[in-house]
Amino acid sequence: MPLPRLLYVCINDGSDTRINKEIKTLATQFDITYLGIGRDDSQSFVKPFCTQFCLVKGHHKSIPTLAKYFLTFIRLYFSRRYASIHVVNEQLLLIFFPFLWGSRRRVVADIFDSIFLRTESSLVRSLQSLVYRLPKQIIVTDENRKALVPTKFQSKITVVENYPYAFEDVQPKAAADDELLILYSGSLGVTRGTQLLADLIQLSPKVQVWMIGWVYDDPTRQLSQDPQVTFWGVKTQQETMRLASECDYILSVYETINDNNLNASPNKIYDAIQAQTPVIINAEIKVSQFVAQNRLGYVLESYYEKSPSRLLQQLILQKKNFVFDKMLRHSYTWEAIEDKLIRANL
């Protein structure tokens, strides 16, 4: 018996860690058609798990690329009937709203980064009630983000956490006791700690940074070219985890510029548990309370660190003082919660 069809709609090229986990899980129960945007498919790790893989070539901020993407969606949407239409983030729900409304009983909204938490605009926020009427299910990444969704839509919410796959290949730490090796991974930019790392590198030649992921601005690009920095490019989650386990810390800071950052649900927290490498996180971020309670890393008093030299001393002094409970390692895995994703799409 053939598997039911699922249309997965996003603007990623198939390299995103969360999207990779979702596609691998959904592919066990669905025949997947993937629609994304990217320059090429060299890092499209999800491609082998899709029956049909459609990557519109270009950048998601390019008008011609978006026009082609829109037309490709229409072609795919009308070419076959899908049991589920899985749409990543509210922007795409808005763009395709007229088409999706007729299929609303089959639409699943997967909210990674909510536009309604990234703006103070009353006009934009007023659209939330309209957009959230559309899907049958809304997926968010943690209970805190669920609580931020308006009460009238709470019955639609499924929490599918940002947990990694279980990881056993933990490596010895690569840095000496008086050195510091920090992993800087994921979306790399000035709001995610670029300046803090630049300050630490300038303080001492014993500070090294390993960068993995997507560079979003010139200051971060300059950081990636520093002699004390190794830029590994884009890696799979398992490759990233192996490198993370060799580091002293995983950087997970967010500038306090909007509610989306304050309510961040970083997979790095749970990567840290599996890799047995503590995080560095700023106290303004709500999940930092979970980090502190479980002794999973170093909590900065503020994103805007006033004394990098003192911080450097403390990071080196405390890097072996963190505990990674076996119960946490067992509980906070993708394998433990992935069935919730499948049920949301049925």
Coordinates of C-alpha atoms in Angstrom, one line a residue:
M1 CA 0.0 0.0 0.0
P2 CA 1.5 3.4 -1.0
L3 CA 2.3 5.9 1.7
P4 CA 0.2 9.0 2.0
R5 CA 1.7 12.1 0.3
L6 CA 3.0 15.1 2.3
L7 CA 4.1 18.4 0.8
Y8 CA 6.8 20.0 3.0
V9 CA 7.1 23.8 2.3
C10 CA 10.0 25.9 3.6
I11 CA 12.7 28.3 2.3
N12 CA 15.7 26.2 3.4
D13 CA 17.9 24.2 1.1
G14 CA 17.6 21.0 3.1
S15 CA 20.6 21.6 5.3
D16 CA 18.9 22.9 8.4
T17 CA 19.3 20.7 11.5
R18 CA 15.6 20.8 12.6
I19 CA 14.3 20.2 9.1
N20 CA 16.6 17.2 8.6
K21 CA 15.2 15.6 11.7
E22 CA 11.7 16.3 10.7
I23 CA 12.1 15.0 7.1
K24 CA 13.8 11.8 8.3
T25 CA 11.0 11.1 10.7
L26 CA 8.1 12.0 8.3
A27 CA 9.7 9.9 5.6
T28 CA 8.9 6.8 7.7
Q29 CA 5.2 7.4 7.3
F30 CA 4.8 9.7 4.2
D31 CA 5.8 10.0 0.6
I32 CA 7.4 13.5 0.8
T33 CA 7.5 16.3 -1.8
Y34 CA 10.0 18.9 -0.6
L35 CA 9.9 22.6 -1.7
G36 CA 12.8 24.8 -0.7
I37 CA 15.1 27.6 -1.8
G38 CA 18.9 27.4 -2.2
R39 CA 21.9 28.1 -4.4
D40 CA 22.5 24.4 -5.0
D41 CA 21.8 21.0 -3.5
S42 CA 25.3 20.2 -2.3
Q43 CA 24.2 20.5 1.3
S44 CA 20.7 19.2 0.8
F45 CA 21.0 16.5 3.4
V46 CA 17.3 15.7 3.2
K47 CA 17.2 14.9 -0.5
P48 CA 17.6 11.1 -0.2
F49 CA 14.5 11.0 2.1
C50 CA 12.2 12.7 -0.4
T51 CA 10.3 11.2 -3.3
Q52 CA 10.3 14.6 -5.0
F53 CA 12.9 17.3 -4.2
C54 CA 12.2 20.7 -5.6
L55 CA 14.9 23.3 -4.9
V56 CA 14.3 26.7 -6.4
K57 CA 17.8 28.1 -7.2
G58 CA 18.6 31.5 -5.8
H59 CA 18.2 33.5 -2.5
H60 CA 15.0 33.8 -0.6
K61 CA 15.3 37.6 -0.6
S62 CA 15.5 37.8 -4.4
I63 CA 12.2 38.9 -6.1
P64 CA 12.8 36.7 -9.2
T65 CA 13.6 33.7 -6.9
L66 CA 10.4 34.2 -4.8
A67 CA 8.3 34.5 -8.0
K68 CA 9.7 31.2 -9.3
Y69 CA 9.2 29.7 -5.8
F70 CA 5.5 30.9 -5.8
L71 CA 4.9 29.4 -9.2
T72 CA 6.6 26.1 -8.3
F73 CA 4.3 25.9 -5.2
I74 CA 1.2 26.4 -7.3
R75 CA 2.4 23.6 -9.8
L76 CA 3.0 21.2 -7.0
Y77 CA -0.1 22.1 -5.0
F78 CA -2.4 21.4 -8.0
S79 CA -0.5 18.4 -9.4
R80 CA -1.7 15.9 -6.7
R81 CA -3.6 15.6 -3.5
Y82 CA -1.6 15.6 -0.3
A83 CA -2.7 14.0 2.9
S84 CA -0.7 16.7 4.8
I85 CA 0.7 20.1 3.8
H86 CA 3.5 21.0 6.3
V87 CA 4.4 24.7 6.2
V88 CA 7.4 26.1 8.0
N89 CA 6.8 29.5 9.6
E90 CA 4.0 32.0 9.3
Q91 CA 5.4 34.0 6.4
L92 CA 4.6 31.1 4.0
L93 CA 1.2 30.7 5.5
L94 CA 0.5 34.3 4.6
I95 CA 1.9 34.1 1.1
F96 CA 0.0 30.9 0.2
F97 CA -3.1 31.7 2.3
P98 CA -5.6 31.8 -0.6
F99 CA -4.6 28.4 -1.8
L100 CA -4.2 26.8 1.6
W101 CA -7.5 28.0 3.0
G102 CA -9.4 25.4 0.9
S103 CA -7.1 22.7 2.3
R104 CA -7.0 23.9 5.9
R105 CA -7.9 20.6 7.4
R106 CA -4.7 19.2 6.0
V107 CA -2.4 22.1 6.8
V108 CA 0.2 21.9 9.6
A109 CA 2.0 25.1 10.6
D110 CA 5.6 24.5 12.0
I111 CA 6.7 27.6 13.8
F112 CA 10.5 27.8 14.2
D113 CA 10.9 31.5 14.6
S114 CA 7.6 33.5 14.9
I115 CA 7.4 36.7 13.0
F116 CA 4.8 37.8 15.6
L117 CA 7.6 37.7 18.3
R118 CA 10.1 39.5 16.2
T119 CA 8.1 42.7 15.7
E120 CA 6.3 45.4 17.8
S121 CA 4.1 46.3 14.9
S122 CA 0.4 46.2 15.9
L123 CA -0.5 45.7 12.2
V124 CA 1.7 42.6 11.8
R125 CA 0.5 41.2 15.2
S126 CA -3.1 41.7 14.2
L127 CA -2.6 39.2 11.4
Q128 CA -1.8 36.4 13.9
S129 CA -5.5 35.6 14.5
L130 CA -6.1 35.3 10.8
V131 CA -3.0 33.2 10.1
Y132 CA -3.6 30.8 13.0
R133 CA -7.2 30.1 11.9
L134 CA -5.7 28.4 8.9
P135 CA -3.9 25.2 10.1
K136 CA -5.4 22.2 11.8
Q137 CA -2.2 21.9 13.9
I138 CA 0.4 24.4 15.0
I139 CA 3.8 23.0 16.0
V140 CA 6.0 24.9 18.4
T141 CA 9.4 24.0 20.0
D142 CA 8.7 24.2 23.7
E143 CA 6.1 24.8 26.4
N144 CA 7.2 28.5 26.9
R145 CA 6.4 29.2 23.2
K146 CA 3.1 27.4 23.5
A147 CA 2.1 29.7 26.3
L148 CA 2.8 32.7 24.0
V149 CA 0.2 31.6 21.5
P150 CA -3.3 33.2 22.0
T151 CA -5.6 31.2 24.2
K152 CA -8.2 30.5 21.5
F153 CA -5.6 28.6 19.5
Q154 CA -4.1 26.5 22.4
S155 CA -6.1 23.4 21.4
K156 CA -4.3 23.3 18.0
I157 CA -0.8 23.3 19.6
T158 CA 1.6 20.4 19.5
V159 CA 5.0 20.8 21.2
V160 CA 7.8 19.1 19.3
E161 CA 11.0 19.9 21.1
N162 CA 14.3 20.9 19.6
Y163 CA 16.1 17.7 20.9
P164 CA 19.0 16.1 19.0
Y165 CA 19.4 12.5 18.1
A166 CA 21.0 10.4 20.9
F167 CA 24.7 10.7 20.6
E168 CA 27.3 8.2 22.0
D169 CA 30.5 9.2 20.1
V170 CA 31.8 11.7 22.7
Q171 CA 35.4 12.7 22.1
P172 CA 38.1 13.8 24.5
K173 CA 38.4 17.6 24.9
A174 CA 40.9 19.1 22.4
A175 CA 42.1 22.1 24.4
A176 CA 44.7 22.0 27.2
D177 CA 43.6 23.0 30.8
D178 CA 44.8 26.6 30.4
E179 CA 43.2 27.0 26.9
L180 CA 39.7 27.7 25.7
L181 CA 38.0 26.1 22.7
I182 CA 34.4 27.4 21.9
L183 CA 32.0 26.1 19.3
Y184 CA 30.0 28.7 17.5
S185 CA 27.4 27.0 15.4
G186 CA 24.1 27.4 13.6
S187 CA 23.0 30.9 12.4
L188 CA 26.1 33.0 12.8
G189 CA 25.7 36.7 13.2
V190 CA 26.2 39.9 15.2
T191 CA 23.1 39.1 17.3
R192 CA 24.4 35.6 18.3
G193 CA 27.7 36.5 19.9
T194 CA 30.2 37.4 17.2
Q195 CA 31.6 40.4 19.1
L196 CA 32.0 38.5 22.3
L197 CA 34.1 35.9 20.5
A198 CA 36.2 38.6 18.8
D199 CA 36.9 40.2 22.2
L200 CA 37.9 36.9 23.7
I201 CA 40.3 36.1 20.8
Q202 CA 41.9 39.5 21.1
L203 CA 42.6 38.9 24.8
S204 CA 44.6 35.7 24.4
P205 CA 46.2 33.5 21.8
K206 CA 45.0 30.5 23.9
V207 CA 41.4 31.1 22.8
Q208 CA 40.3 29.1 19.8
V209 CA 36.9 29.1 18.0
W210 CA 35.4 26.4 15.8
M211 CA 32.6 27.8 13.6
I212 CA 30.0 25.6 11.9
G213 CA 26.9 26.9 10.0
W214 CA 25.7 29.9 8.0
V215 CA 27.4 33.3 8.1
Y216 CA 25.0 36.2 8.0
D217 CA 27.0 39.4 8.1
D218 CA 30.4 40.9 7.4
P219 CA 31.7 41.1 11.1
T220 CA 31.0 37.4 11.4
R221 CA 32.7 36.7 8.1
Q222 CA 35.8 38.6 9.3
L223 CA 35.7 36.5 12.5
S224 CA 35.7 33.3 10.4
Q225 CA 39.0 34.4 8.8
D226 CA 40.9 35.0 12.0
P227 CA 43.9 32.8 12.5
Q228 CA 42.5 31.6 15.9
V229 CA 39.2 30.5 14.2
T230 CA 38.5 27.3 12.2
F231 CA 35.5 27.5 9.9
W232 CA 34.1 24.0 9.2
G233 CA 31.3 25.1 6.9
V234 CA 27.9 23.4 7.1
K235 CA 27.8 20.0 8.8
T236 CA 25.2 17.4 9.6
Q237 CA 24.0 17.3 13.2
Q238 CA 26.0 14.2 14.0
E239 CA 29.2 15.7 12.6
T240 CA 28.5 18.9 14.6
M241 CA 27.9 17.0 17.7
R242 CA 31.2 15.1 17.4
L243 CA 33.1 18.4 17.0
A244 CA 31.0 19.9 19.9
S245 CA 32.1 17.1 22.2
E246 CA 35.8 18.1 21.7
C247 CA 35.1 21.8 22.7
D248 CA 35.1 23.4 26.1
Y249 CA 31.8 25.3 25.5
I250 CA 29.0 25.8 23.0
L251 CA 28.1 29.4 22.5
S252 CA 24.3 30.0 22.8
V253 CA 23.7 33.7 23.3
Y254 CA 21.0 36.0 21.9
E255 CA 20.9 39.7 21.8
T256 CA 17.9 41.0 23.6
I257 CA 16.3 42.8 20.7
N258 CA 12.9 41.1 20.4
D259 CA 10.6 38.6 22.1
N260 CA 11.7 35.9 19.6
N261 CA 15.2 36.1 21.0
L262 CA 14.1 36.3 24.6
N263 CA 12.0 33.2 24.1
A264 CA 14.6 31.3 22.0
S265 CA 14.5 27.5 22.1
P266 CA 18.0 26.7 21.0
N267 CA 18.8 23.1 20.1
K268 CA 22.3 23.9 21.4
I269 CA 21.1 23.4 25.0
Y270 CA 20.1 19.8 24.2
D271 CA 23.2 19.3 22.0
A272 CA 25.2 20.2 25.1
I273 CA 23.6 17.4 27.1
Q274 CA 24.4 14.8 24.4
A275 CA 27.9 16.1 23.7
Q276 CA 28.7 16.7 27.4
T277 CA 29.9 20.2 26.6
P278 CA 28.5 23.1 28.6
V279 CA 26.9 26.1 26.9
I280 CA 27.5 29.8 27.4
I281 CA 24.1 31.6 27.5
N282 CA 23.0 35.0 28.7
A283 CA 20.6 35.4 31.6
E284 CA 18.0 37.4 29.7
I285 CA 17.0 34.3 27.7
K286 CA 14.3 32.4 29.5
V287 CA 15.8 29.0 28.9
S288 CA 18.9 30.1 30.8
Q289 CA 17.0 29.2 34.0
F290 CA 16.9 25.6 32.8
V291 CA 20.6 25.7 32.1
A292 CA 21.3 27.1 35.6
Q293 CA 19.1 24.6 37.4
N294 CA 20.6 21.6 35.7
R295 CA 24.2 23.0 35.7
L296 CA 24.5 22.7 31.9
G297 CA 26.7 25.8 31.4
Y298 CA 27.9 29.2 32.2
V299 CA 25.2 31.9 32.5
L300 CA 26.3 35.4 31.6
E301 CA 24.8 38.2 33.6
S302 CA 24.0 40.0 30.4
Y303 CA 24.4 39.6 26.6
Y304 CA 26.4 42.9 26.7
E305 CA 29.4 41.5 28.6
K306 CA 31.3 44.4 30.3
S307 CA 34.5 42.5 31.3
P308 CA 35.7 40.0 28.7
S309 CA 38.9 39.5 30.6
R310 CA 37.2 38.4 33.7
L311 CA 34.9 36.2 31.7
L312 CA 37.9 34.5 30.0
Q313 CA 39.3 33.7 33.4
Q314 CA 36.1 32.3 34.7
L315 CA 35.4 30.2 31.5
I316 CA 38.8 28.5 31.8
L317 CA 38.5 28.1 35.6
Q318 CA 35.0 26.5 35.5
K319 CA 35.1 24.5 32.2
K320 CA 35.3 21.2 34.0
N321 CA 32.8 21.9 36.7
F322 CA 29.6 21.1 34.8
V323 CA 27.5 18.0 35.2
F324 CA 25.5 16.0 32.5
D325 CA 23.1 13.7 34.2
K326 CA 22.4 10.3 32.5
M327 CA 18.7 10.7 32.9
L328 CA 18.8 14.0 31.0
R329 CA 20.8 12.4 28.2
H330 CA 18.2 9.7 27.9
S331 CA 15.1 11.9 28.0
Y332 CA 16.1 14.8 25.8
T333 CA 16.5 13.0 22.5
W334 CA 14.7 13.3 19.2
E335 CA 13.9 9.6 19.3
A336 CA 11.9 10.1 22.5
I337 CA 9.5 12.7 21.0
E338 CA 9.5 12.3 17.2
D339 CA 6.1 10.4 17.2
K340 CA 4.5 13.7 18.1
L341 CA 5.5 15.1 14.8
I342 CA 4.0 12.2 12.9
R343 CA 0.7 12.4 14.9
A344 CA 0.4 16.2 14.1
N345 CA 0.5 15.4 10.4
L346 CA -2.0 12.5 10.4

